[in-house]
XYZ file of C-alpha atoms in Angstrom:
596
model
C -4.346 16.103 -35.140
C -0.763 14.844 -35.090
C 0.599 14.569 -31.578
C 3.737 16.529 -30.752
C 6.521 14.311 -29.405
C 8.425 15.690 -26.444
C 11.830 14.065 -26.121
C 12.940 13.623 -22.534
C 9.627 12.465 -21.111
C 10.563 8.825 -21.681
C 13.338 9.205 -19.099
C 10.826 10.501 -16.555
C 8.465 7.604 -17.308
C 11.232 5.000 -16.956
C 12.483 6.607 -13.748
C 9.017 6.702 -12.161
C 8.206 3.094 -13.056
C 11.702 1.983 -12.034
C 11.316 3.358 -8.497
C 7.905 1.687 -8.175
C 9.278 -1.696 -9.312
C 12.189 -1.456 -6.871
C 9.767 -0.616 -4.065
C 7.572 -3.601 -4.874
C 10.487 -6.044 -4.831
C 12.887 -4.423 -2.320
C 10.397 -2.809 0.065
C 12.746 -2.902 3.062
C 15.562 -1.125 1.232
C 13.429 1.434 -0.618
C 10.459 1.935 1.761
C 9.351 5.166 0.092
C 9.624 3.989 -3.515
C 5.865 4.385 -3.924
C 6.461 8.114 -4.571
C 7.200 6.963 -8.113
C 3.397 6.860 -8.416
C 3.325 10.645 -7.959
C 5.800 10.980 -10.813
C 3.595 8.894 -13.097
C 0.425 10.746 -12.096
C 1.989 14.160 -12.775
C 3.292 12.903 -16.124
C -0.136 11.483 -17.071
C -1.857 14.713 -16.085
C 0.580 16.659 -18.235
C 0.344 14.474 -21.341
C -3.453 14.178 -21.369
C -3.942 17.904 -20.764
C -1.208 18.920 -23.206
C -2.784 16.976 -26.093
C -6.368 17.947 -25.213
C -5.424 21.634 -25.074
C -3.584 21.320 -28.380
C -6.692 19.847 -29.991
C -9.090 22.396 -28.547
C -6.813 25.338 -29.441
C -6.533 24.071 -33.015
C -10.135 23.092 -33.726
C -12.122 24.753 -30.884
C -13.631 21.359 -30.016
C -12.750 17.926 -28.691
C -13.392 14.611 -30.385
C -14.507 12.919 -27.167
C -15.524 9.687 -28.888
C -12.127 9.340 -30.522
C -10.367 10.222 -27.283
C -12.208 7.612 -25.197
C -11.712 4.946 -27.847
C -7.958 5.539 -27.918
C -7.739 5.460 -24.125
C -9.728 2.223 -23.950
C -7.638 0.475 -26.610
C -4.453 1.675 -24.941
C -5.352 0.524 -21.436
C -7.869 -2.316 -21.430
C -6.275 -5.067 -23.585
C -3.165 -5.301 -21.402
C -5.179 -5.290 -18.191
C -7.525 -7.995 -19.458
C -4.669 -10.200 -20.692
C -3.002 -9.871 -17.273
C -6.227 -10.891 -15.494
C -6.648 -13.839 -17.871
C -3.049 -15.015 -17.383
C -3.049 -14.745 -13.595
C -6.449 -16.453 -13.342
C -4.995 -19.474 -15.127
C -1.897 -19.438 -12.889
C -4.101 -19.081 -9.805
C -5.429 -22.596 -10.361
C -2.051 -24.014 -9.375
C -0.891 -21.712 -6.545
C -1.284 -21.669 -2.763
C -4.940 -20.993 -1.891
C -3.883 -18.227 0.502
C -3.362 -16.046 -2.585
C -6.860 -16.603 -3.926
C -8.914 -15.607 -0.872
C -11.562 -13.109 -2.118
C -10.141 -13.720 -5.611
C -13.258 -12.914 -7.613
C -13.747 -9.642 -5.706
C -10.193 -8.633 -6.574
C -10.699 -9.746 -10.191
C -13.887 -7.672 -10.589
C -12.331 -4.629 -8.900
C -9.413 -4.705 -11.354
C -11.663 -5.384 -14.345
C -13.922 -2.438 -13.455
C -11.068 -0.057 -12.521
C -12.201 0.244 -8.897
C -9.302 -1.444 -7.101
C -8.462 1.741 -5.212
C -11.880 1.754 -3.549
C -11.759 -2.012 -2.989
C -8.512 -1.512 -1.057
C -9.991 1.414 0.907
C -13.031 -0.652 1.930
C -10.861 -3.641 2.881
C -8.329 -1.438 4.683
C -5.584 -2.801 2.437
C -2.231 -1.639 1.103
C 1.023 -3.194 -0.083
C 1.965 -3.533 3.578
C -1.229 -4.369 5.452
C -2.275 -7.871 4.407
C -1.167 -11.231 5.779
C -0.799 -12.204 2.088
C -0.406 -9.630 -0.698
C -3.383 -9.142 -3.005
C -2.482 -10.248 -6.520
C -4.101 -7.207 -8.141
C -3.497 -4.486 -5.536
C -1.167 -2.702 -7.986
C -4.088 -1.935 -10.331
C -5.251 0.789 -7.897
C -2.758 3.003 -9.738
C -4.465 2.244 -13.048
C -7.938 2.761 -11.565
C -7.141 6.346 -10.534
C -5.609 7.117 -13.933
C -8.743 5.839 -15.703
C -10.995 7.911 -13.431
C -8.992 11.015 -14.361
C -9.028 10.128 -18.062
C -12.821 9.796 -17.956
C -13.513 13.076 -16.177
C -10.831 15.464 -17.403
C -11.776 15.932 -21.097
C -15.360 16.673 -20.013
C -14.075 19.335 -17.614
C -11.866 20.922 -20.263
C -14.629 20.849 -22.865
C -17.134 22.378 -20.415
C -14.770 25.164 -19.332
C -13.846 26.028 -22.917
C -17.495 26.234 -23.975
C -18.164 28.379 -20.923
C -15.909 31.039 -22.447
C -18.427 31.398 -25.284
C -17.340 33.957 -27.846
C -15.175 35.930 -25.469
C -12.494 38.136 -27.000
C -9.147 36.322 -27.041
C -11.029 33.169 -26.112
C -7.980 30.919 -25.980
C -6.025 33.359 -23.816
C -8.967 33.910 -21.459
C -9.617 30.179 -21.206
C -5.935 29.437 -20.542
C -5.752 31.986 -17.721
C -8.890 30.676 -16.024
C -7.865 27.058 -16.604
C -4.480 27.672 -14.969
C -6.111 29.285 -11.921
C -8.703 26.497 -11.625
C -5.955 23.865 -11.693
C -4.028 25.761 -9.031
C -7.152 25.871 -6.841
C -7.870 22.167 -7.403
C -4.281 21.267 -6.575
C -4.393 23.309 -3.378
C -7.763 21.810 -2.375
C -6.769 18.166 -2.911
C -3.350 18.669 -1.298
C -4.918 20.320 1.747
C -7.345 17.388 2.017
C -4.379 14.982 2.039
C -2.506 17.025 4.639
C -5.601 17.601 6.785
C -6.616 13.937 6.864
C -3.052 12.970 7.739
C -2.864 15.474 10.606
C -6.182 14.371 12.135
C -5.313 10.679 11.813
C -7.747 9.882 8.986
C -7.878 6.430 7.428
C -4.452 5.956 5.847
C -5.738 3.747 3.037
C -8.187 6.530 2.011
C -5.391 9.105 1.951
C -3.216 6.771 -0.128
C -5.773 5.287 -2.540
C -8.530 7.877 -2.966
C -9.198 9.907 -6.128
C -9.941 12.915 -3.909
C -6.400 12.990 -2.551
C -4.431 11.496 -5.453
C -5.862 13.745 -8.179
C -3.580 16.491 -6.849
C -0.652 15.081 -8.840
C -2.701 15.107 -12.051
C -3.640 18.737 -11.429
C 0.056 19.592 -11.087
C 0.702 17.965 -14.470
C -2.262 19.836 -15.969
C -0.889 23.152 -14.668
C 2.458 22.462 -16.315
C 0.710 21.557 -19.602
C -1.306 24.786 -19.555
C 1.810 26.778 -18.710
C 3.861 25.442 -21.635
C 0.892 25.962 -24.018
C 0.338 29.495 -22.767
C 3.825 30.873 -22.134
C 7.282 30.708 -23.633
C 10.332 30.323 -21.400
C 14.068 29.894 -21.616
C 15.785 26.587 -22.095
C 16.600 24.882 -18.786
C 19.954 23.063 -18.411
C 18.896 19.464 -19.057
C 21.454 17.298 -17.276
C 21.834 19.519 -14.218
C 18.104 19.657 -13.504
C 17.146 16.130 -14.576
C 19.912 14.335 -12.697
C 19.612 16.633 -9.682
C 15.871 16.105 -9.313
C 16.270 12.355 -9.833
C 18.858 12.082 -7.050
C 16.737 14.110 -4.612
C 13.654 11.959 -5.249
C 15.714 8.766 -4.853
C 17.078 9.978 -1.499
C 13.548 10.812 -0.377
C 12.363 7.313 -1.292
C 15.093 5.855 0.920
C 13.906 7.762 3.976
C 10.118 7.790 3.623
C 7.579 5.104 4.490
C 3.869 4.346 4.104
C 3.159 5.117 7.783
C 5.263 8.287 8.027
C 3.028 11.384 8.193
C 5.726 13.492 6.509
C 5.266 11.370 3.387
C 1.812 12.840 2.837
C 2.311 16.277 4.383
C 5.610 17.191 2.739
C 6.961 14.545 0.350
C 3.930 14.188 -1.943
C 3.755 17.933 -2.774
C 7.544 18.127 -3.168
C 7.650 15.176 -5.581
C 4.765 16.711 -7.576
C 6.616 20.016 -7.857
C 9.937 18.381 -8.744
C 8.278 16.214 -11.401
C 6.643 19.338 -12.814
C 10.076 20.971 -13.002
C 11.433 17.844 -14.675
C 8.706 18.040 -17.333
C 9.432 21.745 -17.899
C 13.098 20.849 -18.326
C 12.255 18.118 -20.844
C 9.879 20.410 -22.745
C 12.465 23.198 -23.002
C 14.832 20.581 -24.492
C 12.157 18.733 -26.509
C 14.244 18.647 -29.672
C 17.140 17.058 -27.838
C 17.889 13.617 -29.297
C 16.658 10.685 -27.239
C 18.466 7.363 -27.368
C 16.374 4.834 -29.361
C 16.698 2.258 -26.555
C 15.136 4.688 -24.080
C 12.179 5.362 -26.365
C 11.703 1.629 -26.974
C 11.980 0.728 -23.282
C 9.413 3.401 -22.382
C 6.851 1.678 -24.652
C 7.042 -1.439 -22.487
C 6.569 0.271 -19.104
C 2.798 -0.270 -19.041
C 2.809 -4.054 -19.675
C 5.811 -4.484 -17.358
C 3.939 -2.689 -14.588
C 0.829 -4.802 -15.158
C 2.473 -8.215 -14.883
C 5.500 -7.867 -12.598
C 3.579 -7.636 -9.310
C 1.356 -10.737 -9.476
C 4.207 -12.861 -10.810
C 6.527 -11.672 -8.032
C 3.878 -12.236 -5.336
C 3.279 -15.791 -6.553
C 6.985 -16.570 -6.985
C 8.020 -15.097 -3.617
C 5.360 -17.188 -1.903
C 6.943 -20.406 -3.176
C 10.664 -19.583 -3.539
C 13.437 -17.522 -1.966
C 13.889 -13.850 -2.857
C 16.633 -14.306 -5.474
C 14.794 -17.123 -7.259
C 11.559 -15.124 -7.135
C 13.266 -12.112 -8.737
C 14.775 -14.249 -11.512
C 11.417 -15.912 -12.198
C 9.714 -12.513 -12.206
C 12.164 -11.148 -14.778
C 11.852 -14.200 -17.033
C 8.075 -14.549 -16.667
C 7.429 -10.834 -17.112
C 9.635 -10.652 -20.206
C 7.819 -13.541 -21.901
C 4.402 -12.143 -20.986
C 5.254 -8.605 -22.150
C 6.340 -9.864 -25.553
C 3.143 -11.910 -25.915
C 0.962 -8.979 -24.861
C 2.734 -6.344 -26.941
C 3.232 -8.303 -30.153
C 0.261 -10.711 -30.160
C -2.654 -10.038 -27.812
C -2.750 -6.239 -28.045
C -2.688 -6.105 -31.900
C -5.266 -8.915 -32.027
C -7.570 -7.036 -29.654
C -7.342 -3.600 -31.328
C -7.578 -4.903 -34.891
C -4.002 -4.572 -36.150
C -1.813 -7.045 -37.963
C 0.185 -9.348 -35.727
C 3.853 -9.064 -36.683
C 6.823 -10.723 -35.018
C 9.658 -9.635 -37.287
C 12.392 -11.587 -35.460
C 10.486 -14.844 -36.036
C 9.178 -13.886 -39.483
C 5.561 -14.258 -38.298
C 2.766 -12.112 -39.749
C -0.961 -12.792 -39.683
C -4.074 -10.668 -40.000
C -7.185 -12.605 -38.898
C -10.623 -11.549 -40.106
C -12.864 -9.384 -37.930
C -15.121 -12.328 -37.004
C -12.121 -14.341 -35.868
C -10.877 -11.432 -33.747
C -14.262 -10.825 -32.133
C -14.742 -14.527 -31.508
C -11.300 -14.877 -29.950
C -11.845 -11.898 -27.659
C -15.356 -13.094 -26.680
C -14.090 -16.578 -25.860
C -11.224 -15.041 -23.868
C -13.698 -12.980 -21.845
C -15.894 -15.976 -21.095
C -12.905 -18.146 -20.256
C -11.346 -15.516 -17.947
C -14.552 -15.030 -15.951
C -15.180 -18.775 -15.770
C -11.663 -19.476 -14.506
C -11.770 -16.568 -12.024
C -15.099 -17.822 -10.727
C -13.768 -21.374 -10.440
C -10.652 -20.208 -8.590
C -12.804 -18.207 -6.173
C -15.136 -21.160 -5.622
C -12.230 -23.478 -4.799
C -10.575 -20.955 -2.469
C -10.725 -20.684 1.286
C -12.706 -17.922 2.992
C -9.714 -16.804 4.995
C -5.908 -16.779 4.729
C -4.476 -19.707 6.713
C -2.491 -17.484 9.074
C -5.519 -15.263 9.710
C -7.624 -18.381 10.282
C -5.053 -19.623 12.771
C -5.313 -16.327 14.644
C -9.095 -16.618 14.812
C -8.844 -20.209 16.073
C -6.325 -19.149 18.709
C -8.587 -16.258 19.676
C -11.592 -18.572 20.027
C -9.621 -21.101 22.074
C -8.328 -18.277 24.234
C -11.867 -16.998 24.855
C -12.983 -20.502 25.832
C -9.990 -20.820 28.164
C -10.773 -17.435 29.733
C -14.401 -18.446 30.358
C -13.276 -21.654 32.033
C -10.793 -19.785 34.229
C -13.377 -17.191 35.207
C -15.819 -19.959 36.177
C -13.124 -21.737 38.171
C -12.158 -18.518 39.933
C -15.786 -17.807 40.797
C -16.279 -21.324 42.174
C -13.131 -20.991 44.274
C -14.158 -17.559 45.497
C -17.551 -18.812 46.658
C -16.059 -21.915 48.304
C -13.197 -20.313 50.199
C -13.429 -18.925 53.720
C -12.483 -15.351 54.554
C -9.109 -16.595 55.729
C -8.429 -18.386 52.451
C -9.550 -15.290 50.501
C -7.057 -13.139 52.398
C -4.355 -15.649 51.529
C -5.363 -15.508 47.864
C -5.180 -11.712 47.781
C -1.710 -11.814 49.336
C -0.372 -13.779 46.398
C 1.193 -11.985 43.453
C -0.985 -12.155 40.297
C 0.151 -11.161 36.804
C -2.085 -9.834 34.025
C -0.876 -9.638 30.414
C -2.859 -7.432 28.013
C -2.050 -8.052 24.340
C -3.066 -8.424 20.708
C -2.785 -11.298 18.200
C 0.999 -11.514 18.760
C 0.546 -13.057 22.213
C -2.528 -15.103 21.277
C -0.420 -17.828 19.666
C 1.723 -18.657 22.712
C -0.973 -17.697 25.272
C -1.755 -21.246 26.442
C 1.933 -22.133 26.632
C 2.772 -18.997 28.652
C -0.113 -19.458 31.099
C 0.899 -23.068 31.690
C 4.541 -22.185 32.337
C 4.358 -18.904 34.281
C 2.689 -19.041 37.698
C -0.388 -16.874 38.260
C -0.251 -15.440 34.713
C -3.565 -14.546 33.097
C -3.601 -13.302 29.488
C -6.245 -11.001 28.038
C -5.580 -10.811 24.281
C -7.589 -10.027 21.178
C -6.903 -9.840 17.424
C -6.172 -6.350 15.989
C -6.281 -4.712 19.446
C -4.644 -1.279 19.424
C -2.339 0.350 21.969
C -4.825 3.199 22.325
C -7.324 0.972 24.194
C -4.764 -0.146 26.799
C -5.695 2.487 29.402
C -9.406 1.714 29.139
C -8.753 -2.035 29.501
C -6.737 -1.444 32.676
C -9.547 0.617 34.202
C -12.207 -1.932 33.246
C -10.242 -4.900 34.572
C -9.487 -3.056 37.813
C -13.174 -2.261 38.279
C -14.012 -5.929 37.685
C -11.332 -7.071 40.136
C -9.404 -8.926 37.433
C -6.255 -6.785 37.252
C -3.119 -8.419 38.619
C -0.420 -6.910 40.813
C 1.883 -6.794 37.793
C 0.483 -5.622 34.451
C 2.273 -6.731 31.249
C 1.396 -4.457 28.307
C 2.054 -6.383 25.062
C 0.336 -3.963 22.675
C 1.633 -1.587 20.026
C 1.914 -3.430 16.714
C -1.479 -2.037 15.689
C -0.841 1.456 17.093
C -2.472 4.278 15.086
C -2.069 7.387 17.233
C 1.027 8.871 18.894
C 2.424 5.932 20.935
C 3.954 8.093 23.670
C 0.577 9.713 24.399
C -1.106 6.294 24.498
C 1.561 4.956 26.885
C 1.201 8.039 29.089
C -2.535 7.314 29.333
C -1.746 3.706 30.326
C 0.614 4.881 33.080
C -2.041 7.270 34.417
C -4.701 4.531 34.335
C -2.509 2.060 36.251
C -3.816 1.886 39.852
C -1.532 2.607 42.784
C 0.294 -0.398 44.184
C 0.723 -1.974 40.713
C 3.825 -2.537 38.616
C 4.019 -2.257 34.804
C 6.020 -4.248 32.223
C 6.158 -2.927 28.639
C 6.926 -5.411 25.826
C 8.607 -3.775 22.828
C 7.164 -4.356 19.336
C 8.692 -6.135 16.364
C 7.414 -5.813 12.785
C 9.832 -7.261 10.238
C 8.041 -5.502 7.367
C 9.383 -2.102 8.453
C 12.736 -0.639 9.461
C 13.767 -0.898 13.136
C 13.431 0.419 15.770
C 9.636 0.298 15.904
C 8.228 3.746 16.890
C 6.238 2.177 19.749
C 9.420 0.536 21.084
C 11.167 3.921 21.060
C 8.290 5.457 23.020
C 8.343 2.540 25.502
C 12.069 2.989 26.173
C 11.534 6.685 26.735
C 8.654 6.331 29.188
C 10.315 3.437 31.072
C 13.132 5.826 32.042
C 10.641 8.298 33.487
C 8.972 5.973 36.042
C 10.608 3.625 38.564
C 7.660 1.181 38.557
C 8.023 0.368 34.816
C 10.176 -2.494 33.501
C 11.024 -3.191 29.873
C 10.964 -6.538 28.050
C 12.891 -5.879 24.830
C 11.238 -8.411 22.482
C 12.183 -6.358 19.425
C 15.908 -6.757 20.196
C 15.445 -10.514 20.650
C 13.531 -10.775 17.357
C 16.161 -8.851 15.401
C 18.769 -11.304 16.688
C 16.614 -14.315 15.736
C 14.830 -13.841 12.375
C 14.226 -17.612 12.309
C 11.381 -17.061 14.799
C 9.312 -15.678 11.935
C 10.065 -18.143 9.142
C 6.884 -19.181 7.357
C 4.864 -16.391 8.991
C 4.172 -12.741 8.142
C 7.213 -11.194 9.911
C 4.940 -10.104 12.770
C 3.603 -13.310 14.369
C 5.746 -16.263 15.481
C 3.072 -18.953 15.724
C 4.297 -22.535 15.948
C 7.961 -21.715 16.705
C 8.650 -23.332 20.085
C 12.073 -21.716 20.290
C 10.319 -18.326 20.098
C 7.757 -19.412 22.712
C 10.580 -20.433 25.096
C 12.447 -17.175 24.514
C 9.303 -15.136 25.163
C 8.578 -17.103 28.362
C 12.145 -16.692 29.678
C 12.230 -12.978 28.921
C 8.852 -12.461 30.580
C 10.005 -14.355 33.695
C 13.112 -12.168 33.877
C 11.003 -9.026 33.452
C 8.684 -10.153 36.292
C 11.674 -10.729 38.614
C 12.995 -7.275 37.706
C 9.583 -5.708 38.339
C 9.369 -7.284 41.806
C 12.667 -5.637 42.728
C 11.265 -2.215 41.790
C 8.837 0.016 43.623
C 5.132 -0.205 42.882
C 3.232 2.861 41.693
């Protein structure tokens, strides 16, 4: 069956991919650019369903074998060539980028990257070092839909049996089923977001992301089933594009509204955009747009790993230039050489006057050798890699050293306690002790701070969340280890509502104590940090709370974070000194205030 071309869809494809690419490279300036994924999912759902319905309406059956073969030959060659290319490059790059390399390689190869990222708690914004193949989660979900959807359509159509007006009856039921599936998957996304479910599951899971495909399928069924008036093309297309762009400027990965409101809105607007294109399907499309749209898939495949590698070794501008040049060369090689070679077509490069058509045995041999070589190289890269990213390893070392230091201090304190007379004990109690409770941010400078601030004791742990602050205060008070002044340096890993967590900390603080809150800085996201905002608010409500505005200091001194992950400032003595001075000032301020 000859496929019907719908002019106007290429613009939607280019727009969706364009927003995604801008998000990947300019994450700070377009923090919600990942909604371009919704656009692509809706478009994929529409195209697959539109062509499957056309086939089943025309012949009352689906050629499933032919369908799966076409999908495989369309998707797999480019993915495999990308994995092969990056595996070779990975031999020469910083070993931080090849931690768990073979796991990432296999996840991409088997179209399961989305579940790999869920299990590892990953995202574009969660790792110390970006995964080279994290972007293939998008492809994994598309493949899962492509595998399941024709079986669903075929089953539902056969279920209609020999019903009168079979096509009409099937179309009506199919439309209602898609509406129900869209509602179900959207409600799952919204529900998990409201109850604080794992964010990576909400973002990467088939069960939540299939909603966009169902929207596209609804639109496909609608245009096959009903006729409708022509929709003004420019007004609707440009209008919807501007609205989505504005949304991508204001949204973020951690914003609940992204999943509760923005995802459904983008799905609906993309559906309207497809309806607009379909009603103007005979409208002429510029040849350059059609040609550019053909390259979106290979561009998407290669741009991310090249940019990750380049940005890890060069400045942003140089990395962008290298990404453009490297991606362009790779796309031409994939599109004009590797893809035709893999699928059994002639290799033609008209501009260079090159044409060759190798025999089947040569093709099969080349592909087989490529497979063996890719797996061998990926395995070798994984074998030569470290078990942990260097920054993460440094955090673990600091954590271990801190634990050892804490044990030594506890032993010393116990020895002193046993040796001192009652009079000496009373004198000890009369002194002002300071307890700092923190996460991996304060682990780095912990030894330096304890050496330079009198009576300071730090209790810190990697990945500790703000939500456990109240419980830690109660436990340390019960154990007699809570100082007269409590410094709360948590919040970077906050999951729940920060104001509620801070309120719990205030309630847990024993009477007679003073509290210092250290604001949070995370250079990967826009400022101010939501925890910092909550800290400023609650500090105004209680006269025994002081504020140490570390976020303000960090914004004024980005050099503190050079060479790190924009969260930790390990190894920067100027940052250590600044932190020490600010903490000393905050302690002096706290002593001038009332205790609880």
